[in-house]
Amino acid sequence: MAQKVDKKSMACNKPKITPSHPKKSHVVKACYDGKEKVIRFGEQGASTAGKPKEGESDRMKAKRASFKARHGKNIAKGKSSAAYWSSKTKW
């Protein structure tokens, strides 16, 4: 069972890795429009494309482009969506 996250002690808009969570790999306290919301995102153990690297393979470029295309509408929602944080952190 995952531990409860203390929202008060978390920094705003700073994603953290959650290795002990059974399904989600990251958590963030999203602060926007005067609101605070805890968002869990990312599949635990998934191999994502990561940050673009010099000499990156075409397969990884395609993987990144597919994710951005597939989740484009949700990424555009901003800090209130898990897709936004996943795109920023993992892709």
mmCIF file of N, CA, C and O in Angstrom, residues 6-91:
data_model
loop_
_atom_site.group_PDB
_atom_site.id
_atom_site.type_symbol
_atom_site.label_atom_id
_atom_site.label_comp_id
_atom_site.label_asym_id
_atom_site.label_seq_id
_atom_site.Cartn_x
_atom_site.Cartn_y
_atom_site.Cartn_z
ATOM 1 N N ASP A 6 2.038 14.028 2.356
ATOM 2 C CA ASP A 6 1.712 15.217 3.134
ATOM 3 C C ASP A 6 1.801 16.430 2.216
ATOM 4 O O ASP A 6 2.893 16.890 1.882
ATOM 5 N N LYS A 7 0.665 16.907 1.774
ATOM 6 C CA LYS A 7 0.614 18.008 0.813
ATOM 7 C C LYS A 7 1.272 19.275 1.351
ATOM 8 O O LYS A 7 1.908 20.018 0.602
ATOM 9 N N LYS A 8 1.168 19.497 2.655
ATOM 10 C CA LYS A 8 1.731 20.717 3.245
ATOM 11 C C LYS A 8 3.247 20.760 3.160
ATOM 12 O O LYS A 8 3.843 21.822 3.010
ATOM 13 N N SER A 9 3.890 19.600 3.250
ATOM 14 C CA SER A 9 5.355 19.582 3.261
ATOM 15 C C SER A 9 5.970 19.534 1.862
ATOM 16 O O SER A 9 7.168 19.678 1.711
ATOM 17 N N MET A 10 5.140 19.336 0.841
ATOM 18 C CA MET A 10 5.662 19.267 -0.530
ATOM 19 C C MET A 10 5.868 20.663 -1.111
ATOM 20 O O MET A 10 5.110 21.588 -0.811
ATOM 21 N N ALA A 11 6.882 20.788 -1.962
ATOM 22 C CA ALA A 11 7.118 22.052 -2.662
ATOM 23 C C ALA A 11 6.211 22.123 -3.886
ATOM 24 O O ALA A 11 5.916 21.109 -4.506
ATOM 25 N N CYS A 12 5.787 23.322 -4.215
ATOM 26 C CA CYS A 12 4.922 23.508 -5.379
ATOM 27 C C CYS A 12 5.678 23.225 -6.684
ATOM 28 O O CYS A 12 6.811 23.677 -6.855
ATOM 29 N N ASN A 13 5.024 22.504 -7.573
ATOM 30 C CA ASN A 13 5.502 22.267 -8.930
ATOM 31 C C ASN A 13 6.897 21.633 -9.008
ATOM 32 O O ASN A 13 7.661 21.919 -9.918
ATOM 33 N N LYS A 14 7.216 20.764 -8.044
ATOM 34 C CA LYS A 14 8.489 20.038 -8.036
ATOM 35 C C LYS A 14 8.190 18.538 -8.015
ATOM 36 O O LYS A 14 7.902 17.980 -6.959
ATOM 37 N N PRO A 15 8.221 17.861 -9.171
ATOM 38 C CA PRO A 15 7.919 16.425 -9.201
ATOM 39 C C PRO A 15 8.927 15.615 -8.394
ATOM 40 O O PRO A 15 10.104 15.945 -8.336
ATOM 41 N N LYS A 16 8.413 14.560 -7.720
ATOM 42 C CA LYS A 16 9.265 13.670 -6.943
ATOM 43 C C LYS A 16 9.026 12.233 -7.388
ATOM 44 O O LYS A 16 7.905 11.865 -7.734
ATOM 45 N N ILE A 17 10.075 11.425 -7.361
ATOM 46 C CA ILE A 17 9.957 10.010 -7.680
ATOM 47 C C ILE A 17 9.329 9.294 -6.486
ATOM 48 O O ILE A 17 9.645 9.592 -5.342
ATOM 49 N N THR A 18 8.441 8.330 -6.771
ATOM 50 C CA THR A 18 7.805 7.545 -5.721
ATOM 51 C C THR A 18 8.091 6.060 -5.959
ATOM 52 O O THR A 18 7.262 5.347 -6.510
ATOM 53 N N PRO A 19 9.259 5.588 -5.557
ATOM 54 C CA PRO A 19 9.632 4.192 -5.837
ATOM 55 C C PRO A 19 8.780 3.167 -5.106
ATOM 56 O O PRO A 19 8.648 2.037 -5.555
ATOM 57 N N SER A 20 8.161 3.541 -3.985
ATOM 58 C CA SER A 20 7.377 2.580 -3.215
ATOM 59 C C SER A 20 5.913 2.512 -3.655
ATOM 60 O O SER A 20 5.165 1.669 -3.171
ATOM 61 N N HIS A 21 5.486 3.386 -4.561
ATOM 62 C CA HIS A 21 4.096 3.361 -5.016
ATOM 63 C C HIS A 21 3.899 2.190 -5.978
ATOM 64 O O HIS A 21 4.737 1.953 -6.841
ATOM 65 N N PRO A 22 2.810 1.442 -5.835
ATOM 66 C CA PRO A 22 2.635 0.248 -6.670
ATOM 67 C C PRO A 22 2.416 0.527 -8.157
ATOM 68 O O PRO A 22 2.813 -0.282 -8.994
ATOM 69 N N LYS A 23 1.814 1.663 -8.512
ATOM 70 C CA LYS A 23 1.502 1.901 -9.919
ATOM 71 C C LYS A 23 2.117 3.164 -10.508
ATOM 72 O O LYS A 23 2.521 3.167 -11.664
ATOM 73 N N LYS A 24 2.166 4.242 -9.761
ATOM 74 C CA LYS A 24 2.625 5.520 -10.302
ATOM 75 C C LYS A 24 4.068 5.811 -9.886
ATOM 76 O O LYS A 24 4.464 5.591 -8.756
ATOM 77 N N SER A 25 4.848 6.329 -10.842
ATOM 78 C CA SER A 25 6.275 6.519 -10.598
ATOM 79 C C SER A 25 6.632 7.891 -10.020
ATOM 80 O O SER A 25 7.708 8.064 -9.467
ATOM 81 N N HIS A 26 5.749 8.887 -10.173
ATOM 82 C CA HIS A 26 6.042 10.237 -9.710
ATOM 83 C C HIS A 26 4.817 10.860 -9.045
ATOM 84 O O HIS A 26 3.684 10.454 -9.300
ATOM 85 N N VAL A 27 5.079 11.881 -8.236
ATOM 86 C CA VAL A 27 4.013 12.669 -7.615
ATOM 87 C C VAL A 27 4.465 14.131 -7.603
ATOM 88 O O VAL A 27 5.659 14.423 -7.526
ATOM 89 N N VAL A 28 3.498 15.033 -7.736
ATOM 90 C CA VAL A 28 3.804 16.463 -7.722
ATOM 91 C C VAL A 28 2.636 17.199 -7.060
ATOM 92 O O VAL A 28 1.486 16.760 -7.148
ATOM 93 N N LYS A 29 2.952 18.284 -6.363
ATOM 94 C CA LYS A 29 1.906 19.176 -5.863
ATOM 95 C C LYS A 29 1.817 20.313 -6.868
ATOM 96 O O LYS A 29 2.698 21.166 -6.932
ATOM 97 N N ALA A 30 0.764 20.280 -7.679
ATOM 98 C CA ALA A 30 0.577 21.300 -8.705
ATOM 99 C C ALA A 30 -0.096 22.513 -8.087
ATOM 100 O O ALA A 30 -1.162 22.395 -7.483
ATOM 101 N N CYS A 31 0.532 23.667 -8.221
ATOM 102 C CA CYS A 31 -0.015 24.917 -7.706
ATOM 103 C C CYS A 31 -0.332 25.827 -8.889
ATOM 104 O O CYS A 31 0.569 26.175 -9.663
ATOM 105 N N TYR A 32 -1.620 26.175 -9.044
ATOM 106 C CA TYR A 32 -2.044 27.016 -10.155
ATOM 107 C C TYR A 32 -3.339 27.716 -9.772
ATOM 108 O O TYR A 32 -4.157 27.168 -9.033
ATOM 109 N N ASP A 33 -3.525 28.908 -10.239
ATOM 110 C CA ASP A 33 -4.737 29.699 -9.961
ATOM 111 C C ASP A 33 -5.106 29.729 -8.486
ATOM 112 O O ASP A 33 -6.283 29.662 -8.120
ATOM 113 N N GLY A 34 -4.123 29.766 -7.610
ATOM 114 C CA GLY A 34 -4.392 29.809 -6.183
ATOM 115 C C GLY A 34 -4.853 28.482 -5.592
ATOM 116 O O GLY A 34 -5.295 28.431 -4.450
ATOM 117 N N LYS A 35 -4.764 27.395 -6.367
ATOM 118 C CA LYS A 35 -5.192 26.079 -5.904
ATOM 119 C C LYS A 35 -3.981 25.161 -5.776
ATOM 120 O O LYS A 35 -2.958 25.382 -6.418
ATOM 121 N N GLU A 36 -4.123 24.134 -4.953
ATOM 122 C CA GLU A 36 -3.094 23.107 -4.806
ATOM 123 C C GLU A 36 -3.736 21.756 -5.055
ATOM 124 O O GLU A 36 -4.822 21.481 -4.555
ATOM 125 N N LYS A 37 -3.067 20.920 -5.841
ATOM 126 C CA LYS A 37 -3.617 19.612 -6.177
ATOM 127 C C LYS A 37 -2.477 18.603 -6.255
ATOM 128 O O LYS A 37 -1.462 18.867 -6.893
ATOM 129 N N VAL A 38 -2.621 17.464 -5.587
ATOM 130 C CA VAL A 38 -1.609 16.411 -5.660
ATOM 131 C C VAL A 38 -1.934 15.527 -6.859
ATOM 132 O O VAL A 38 -3.058 15.027 -6.991
ATOM 133 N N ILE A 39 -0.957 15.366 -7.750
ATOM 134 C CA ILE A 39 -1.147 14.580 -8.964
ATOM 135 C C ILE A 39 -0.094 13.479 -9.010
ATOM 136 O O ILE A 39 1.097 13.737 -8.863
ATOM 137 N N ARG A 40 -0.552 12.251 -9.211
ATOM 138 C CA ARG A 40 0.352 11.121 -9.418
ATOM 139 C C ARG A 40 0.367 10.826 -10.910
ATOM 140 O O ARG A 40 -0.670 10.855 -11.563
ATOM 141 N N PHE A 41 1.545 10.538 -11.444
ATOM 142 C CA PHE A 41 1.639 10.290 -12.878
ATOM 143 C C PHE A 41 2.784 9.345 -13.185
ATOM 144 O O PHE A 41 3.659 9.108 -12.360
ATOM 145 N N GLY A 42 2.776 8.797 -14.381
ATOM 146 C CA GLY A 42 3.839 7.927 -14.863
ATOM 147 C C GLY A 42 3.659 6.485 -14.435
ATOM 148 O O GLY A 42 3.296 6.208 -13.301
ATOM 149 N N GLU A 43 3.910 5.569 -15.350
ATOM 150 C CA GLU A 43 3.801 4.153 -15.037
ATOM 151 C C GLU A 43 5.070 3.674 -14.353
ATOM 152 O O GLU A 43 6.180 3.941 -14.826
ATOM 153 N N GLN A 44 4.902 2.977 -13.235
ATOM 154 C CA GLN A 44 6.044 2.442 -12.486
ATOM 155 C C GLN A 44 6.775 1.409 -13.347
ATOM 156 O O GLN A 44 6.159 0.512 -13.899
ATOM 157 N N GLY A 45 8.068 1.581 -13.536
ATOM 158 C CA GLY A 45 8.874 0.623 -14.278
ATOM 159 C C GLY A 45 8.853 0.789 -15.780
ATOM 160 O O GLY A 45 9.475 0.005 -16.490
ATOM 161 N N ALA A 46 8.145 1.781 -16.299
ATOM 162 C CA ALA A 46 8.084 1.975 -17.750
ATOM 163 C C ALA A 46 9.381 2.586 -18.255
ATOM 164 O O ALA A 46 9.996 3.416 -17.595
ATOM 165 N N SER A 47 9.798 2.162 -19.440
ATOM 166 C CA SER A 47 10.994 2.767 -20.038
ATOM 167 C C SER A 47 10.531 3.865 -20.990
ATOM 168 O O SER A 47 9.987 3.590 -22.058
ATOM 169 N N THR A 48 10.685 5.097 -20.566
ATOM 170 C CA THR A 48 10.257 6.235 -21.377
ATOM 171 C C THR A 48 11.428 6.744 -22.188
ATOM 172 O O THR A 48 12.567 6.318 -22.008
ATOM 173 N N ALA A 49 11.141 7.670 -23.076
ATOM 174 C CA ALA A 49 12.177 8.184 -23.966
ATOM 175 C C ALA A 49 13.186 9.056 -23.223
ATOM 176 O O ALA A 49 14.329 9.150 -23.631
ATOM 177 N N GLY A 50 12.788 9.687 -22.144
ATOM 178 C CA GLY A 50 13.705 10.553 -21.403
ATOM 179 C C GLY A 50 13.997 11.843 -22.142
ATOM 180 O O GLY A 50 13.325 12.206 -23.094
ATOM 181 N N LYS A 51 15.020 12.540 -21.704
ATOM 182 C CA LYS A 51 15.393 13.800 -22.339
ATOM 183 C C LYS A 51 16.078 13.511 -23.683
ATOM 184 O O LYS A 51 16.783 12.513 -23.814
ATOM 185 N N PRO A 52 15.879 14.391 -24.687
ATOM 186 C CA PRO A 52 16.536 14.165 -25.981
ATOM 187 C C PRO A 52 18.051 14.142 -25.814
ATOM 188 O O PRO A 52 18.618 14.976 -25.116
ATOM 189 N N LYS A 53 18.663 13.162 -26.416
ATOM 190 C CA LYS A 53 20.109 13.029 -26.310
ATOM 191 C C LYS A 53 20.742 13.173 -27.686
ATOM 192 O O LYS A 53 20.105 12.871 -28.697
ATOM 193 N N GLU A 54 21.954 13.636 -27.695
ATOM 194 C CA GLU A 54 22.676 13.748 -28.955
ATOM 195 C C GLU A 54 22.862 12.342 -29.530
ATOM 196 O O GLU A 54 23.247 11.411 -28.825
ATOM 197 N N GLY A 55 22.538 12.167 -30.793
ATOM 198 C CA GLY A 55 22.658 10.861 -31.422
ATOM 199 C C GLY A 55 21.550 9.906 -31.011
ATOM 200 O O GLY A 55 21.721 8.694 -31.058
ATOM 201 N N GLU A 56 20.401 10.452 -30.608
ATOM 202 C CA GLU A 56 19.280 9.628 -30.179
ATOM 203 C C GLU A 56 18.754 8.793 -31.357
ATOM 204 O O GLU A 56 18.716 9.257 -32.490
ATOM 205 N N SER A 57 18.349 7.572 -31.065
ATOM 206 C CA SER A 57 17.883 6.687 -32.130
ATOM 207 C C SER A 57 16.554 7.178 -32.698
ATOM 208 O O SER A 57 15.779 7.873 -32.021
ATOM 209 N N ASP A 58 16.299 6.806 -33.936
ATOM 210 C CA ASP A 58 15.046 7.187 -34.581
ATOM 211 C C ASP A 58 13.856 6.585 -33.850
ATOM 212 O O ASP A 58 12.789 7.185 -33.782
ATOM 213 N N ARG A 59 14.048 5.403 -33.264
ATOM 214 C CA ARG A 59 12.972 4.728 -32.544
ATOM 215 C C ARG A 59 12.549 5.567 -31.324
ATOM 216 O O ARG A 59 11.366 5.720 -31.053
ATOM 217 N N MET A 60 13.533 6.104 -30.587
ATOM 218 C CA MET A 60 13.210 6.917 -29.412
ATOM 219 C C MET A 60 12.576 8.243 -29.813
ATOM 220 O O MET A 60 11.677 8.734 -29.135
ATOM 221 N N LYS A 61 13.021 8.821 -30.929
ATOM 222 C CA LYS A 61 12.404 10.061 -31.411
ATOM 223 C C LYS A 61 10.946 9.812 -31.770
ATOM 224 O O LYS A 61 10.067 10.617 -31.452
ATOM 225 N N ALA A 62 10.686 8.682 -32.408
ATOM 226 C CA ALA A 62 9.316 8.335 -32.798
ATOM 227 C C ALA A 62 8.462 8.075 -31.556
ATOM 228 O O ALA A 62 7.288 8.460 -31.507
ATOM 229 N N LYS A 63 9.061 7.433 -30.559
ATOM 230 C CA LYS A 63 8.356 7.136 -29.309
ATOM 231 C C LYS A 63 7.934 8.438 -28.619
ATOM 232 O O LYS A 63 6.798 8.573 -28.165
ATOM 233 N N ARG A 64 8.845 9.397 -28.574
ATOM 234 C CA ARG A 64 8.552 10.687 -27.953
ATOM 235 C C ARG A 64 7.460 11.425 -28.741
ATOM 236 O O ARG A 64 6.509 11.946 -28.167
ATOM 237 N N ALA A 65 7.589 11.445 -30.063
ATOM 238 C CA ALA A 65 6.624 12.143 -30.907
ATOM 239 C C ALA A 65 5.230 11.522 -30.774
ATOM 240 O O ALA A 65 4.222 12.236 -30.738
ATOM 241 N N SER A 66 5.161 10.201 -30.665
ATOM 242 C CA SER A 66 3.875 9.513 -30.516
ATOM 243 C C SER A 66 3.203 9.893 -29.210
ATOM 244 O O SER A 66 1.993 10.133 -29.164
ATOM 245 N N PHE A 67 3.986 9.944 -28.133
ATOM 246 C CA PHE A 67 3.426 10.322 -26.835
ATOM 247 C C PHE A 67 2.862 11.740 -26.895
ATOM 248 O O PHE A 67 1.745 11.992 -26.455
ATOM 249 N N LYS A 68 3.643 12.679 -27.445
ATOM 250 C CA LYS A 68 3.219 14.075 -27.500
ATOM 251 C C LYS A 68 1.959 14.216 -28.354
ATOM 252 O O LYS A 68 1.045 14.975 -28.011
ATOM 253 N N ALA A 69 1.878 13.474 -29.465
ATOM 254 C CA ALA A 69 0.711 13.547 -30.335
ATOM 255 C C ALA A 69 -0.515 12.930 -29.667
ATOM 256 O O ALA A 69 -1.621 13.483 -29.723
ATOM 257 N N ARG A 70 -0.317 11.806 -29.003
ATOM 258 C CA ARG A 70 -1.410 11.077 -28.383
ATOM 259 C C ARG A 70 -2.023 11.855 -27.212
ATOM 260 O O ARG A 70 -3.225 11.813 -26.982
ATOM 261 N N HIS A 71 -1.185 12.566 -26.477
ATOM 262 C CA HIS A 71 -1.649 13.261 -25.277
ATOM 263 C C HIS A 71 -1.666 14.784 -25.421
ATOM 264 O O HIS A 71 -1.765 15.494 -24.426
ATOM 265 N N GLY A 72 -1.577 15.272 -26.635
ATOM 266 C CA GLY A 72 -1.481 16.709 -26.879
ATOM 267 C C GLY A 72 -2.558 17.538 -26.219
ATOM 268 O O GLY A 72 -2.285 18.568 -25.604
ATOM 269 N N LYS A 73 -3.817 17.103 -26.313
ATOM 270 C CA LYS A 73 -4.927 17.866 -25.717
ATOM 271 C C LYS A 73 -4.801 17.922 -24.201
ATOM 272 O O LYS A 73 -5.068 18.938 -23.574
ATOM 273 N N ASN A 74 -4.402 16.804 -23.592
ATOM 274 C CA ASN A 74 -4.277 16.770 -22.131
ATOM 275 C C ASN A 74 -3.064 17.564 -21.655
ATOM 276 O O ASN A 74 -3.117 18.202 -20.607
ATOM 277 N N ILE A 75 -1.970 17.533 -22.413
ATOM 278 C CA ILE A 75 -0.783 18.316 -22.066
ATOM 279 C C ILE A 75 -1.130 19.806 -22.087
ATOM 280 O O ILE A 75 -0.696 20.576 -21.231
ATOM 281 N N ALA A 76 -1.961 20.195 -23.052
ATOM 282 C CA ALA A 76 -2.344 21.602 -23.204
ATOM 283 C C ALA A 76 -3.192 22.111 -22.038
ATOM 284 O O ALA A 76 -3.306 23.321 -21.832
ATOM 285 N N LYS A 77 -3.772 21.217 -21.237
ATOM 286 C CA LYS A 77 -4.582 21.633 -20.085
ATOM 287 C C LYS A 77 -3.728 22.308 -19.016
ATOM 288 O O LYS A 77 -4.239 22.991 -18.149
ATOM 289 N N GLY A 78 -2.432 22.082 -19.061
ATOM 290 C CA GLY A 78 -1.534 22.756 -18.130
ATOM 291 C C GLY A 78 -1.258 21.966 -16.871
ATOM 292 O O GLY A 78 -1.395 20.750 -16.830
ATOM 293 N N LYS A 79 -0.881 22.673 -15.826
ATOM 294 C CA LYS A 79 -0.408 22.065 -14.580
ATOM 295 C C LYS A 79 -1.430 21.197 -13.869
ATOM 296 O O LYS A 79 -1.082 20.429 -12.988
ATOM 297 N N SER A 80 -2.697 21.283 -14.249
ATOM 298 C CA SER A 80 -3.727 20.497 -13.579
ATOM 299 C C SER A 80 -3.840 19.081 -14.123
ATOM 300 O O SER A 80 -4.619 18.286 -13.626
ATOM 301 N N SER A 81 -3.059 18.734 -15.163
ATOM 302 C CA SER A 81 -3.181 17.402 -15.760
ATOM 303 C C SER A 81 -1.917 16.563 -15.548
ATOM 304 O O SER A 81 -0.796 17.075 -15.557
ATOM 305 N N ALA A 82 -2.116 15.268 -15.387
ATOM 306 C CA ALA A 82 -1.003 14.341 -15.226
ATOM 307 C C ALA A 82 -0.179 14.279 -16.507
ATOM 308 O O ALA A 82 1.043 14.118 -16.466
ATOM 309 N N ALA A 83 -0.834 14.426 -17.669
ATOM 310 C CA ALA A 83 -0.129 14.376 -18.956
ATOM 311 C C ALA A 83 0.902 15.505 -19.062
ATOM 312 O O ALA A 83 1.990 15.311 -19.599
ATOM 313 N N TYR A 84 0.559 16.687 -18.547
ATOM 314 C CA TYR A 84 1.486 17.825 -18.562
ATOM 315 C C TYR A 84 2.765 17.477 -17.805
ATOM 316 O O TYR A 84 3.876 17.686 -18.293
ATOM 317 N N TRP A 85 2.603 16.924 -16.603
ATOM 318 C CA TRP A 85 3.761 16.616 -15.768
ATOM 319 C C TRP A 85 4.554 15.443 -16.333
ATOM 320 O O TRP A 85 5.775 15.426 -16.274
ATOM 321 N N SER A 86 3.860 14.469 -16.893
ATOM 322 C CA SER A 86 4.539 13.336 -17.506
ATOM 323 C C SER A 86 5.364 13.805 -18.703
ATOM 324 O O SER A 86 6.512 13.373 -18.892
ATOM 325 N N SER A 87 4.783 14.677 -19.509
ATOM 326 C CA SER A 87 5.489 15.211 -20.672
ATOM 327 C C SER A 87 6.731 15.984 -20.253
ATOM 328 O O SER A 87 7.793 15.837 -20.837
ATOM 329 N N LYS A 88 6.594 16.774 -19.217
ATOM 330 C CA LYS A 88 7.702 17.611 -18.733
ATOM 331 C C LYS A 88 8.800 16.794 -18.062
ATOM 332 O O LYS A 88 9.987 17.062 -18.258
ATOM 333 N N THR A 89 8.417 15.777 -17.282
ATOM 334 C CA THR A 89 9.362 15.019 -16.477
ATOM 335 C C THR A 89 9.937 13.814 -17.204
ATOM 336 O O THR A 89 11.141 13.598 -17.193
ATOM 337 N N LYS A 90 9.080 13.024 -17.808
ATOM 338 C CA LYS A 90 9.493 11.741 -18.351
ATOM 339 C C LYS A 90 9.768 11.738 -19.851
ATOM 340 O O LYS A 90 10.438 10.844 -20.349
ATOM 341 N N TRP A 91 9.212 12.677 -20.599
ATOM 342 C CA TRP A 91 9.378 12.680 -22.036
ATOM 343 C C TRP A 91 10.150 13.893 -22.481
ATOM 344 O O TRP A 91 10.517 14.079 -23.565
#
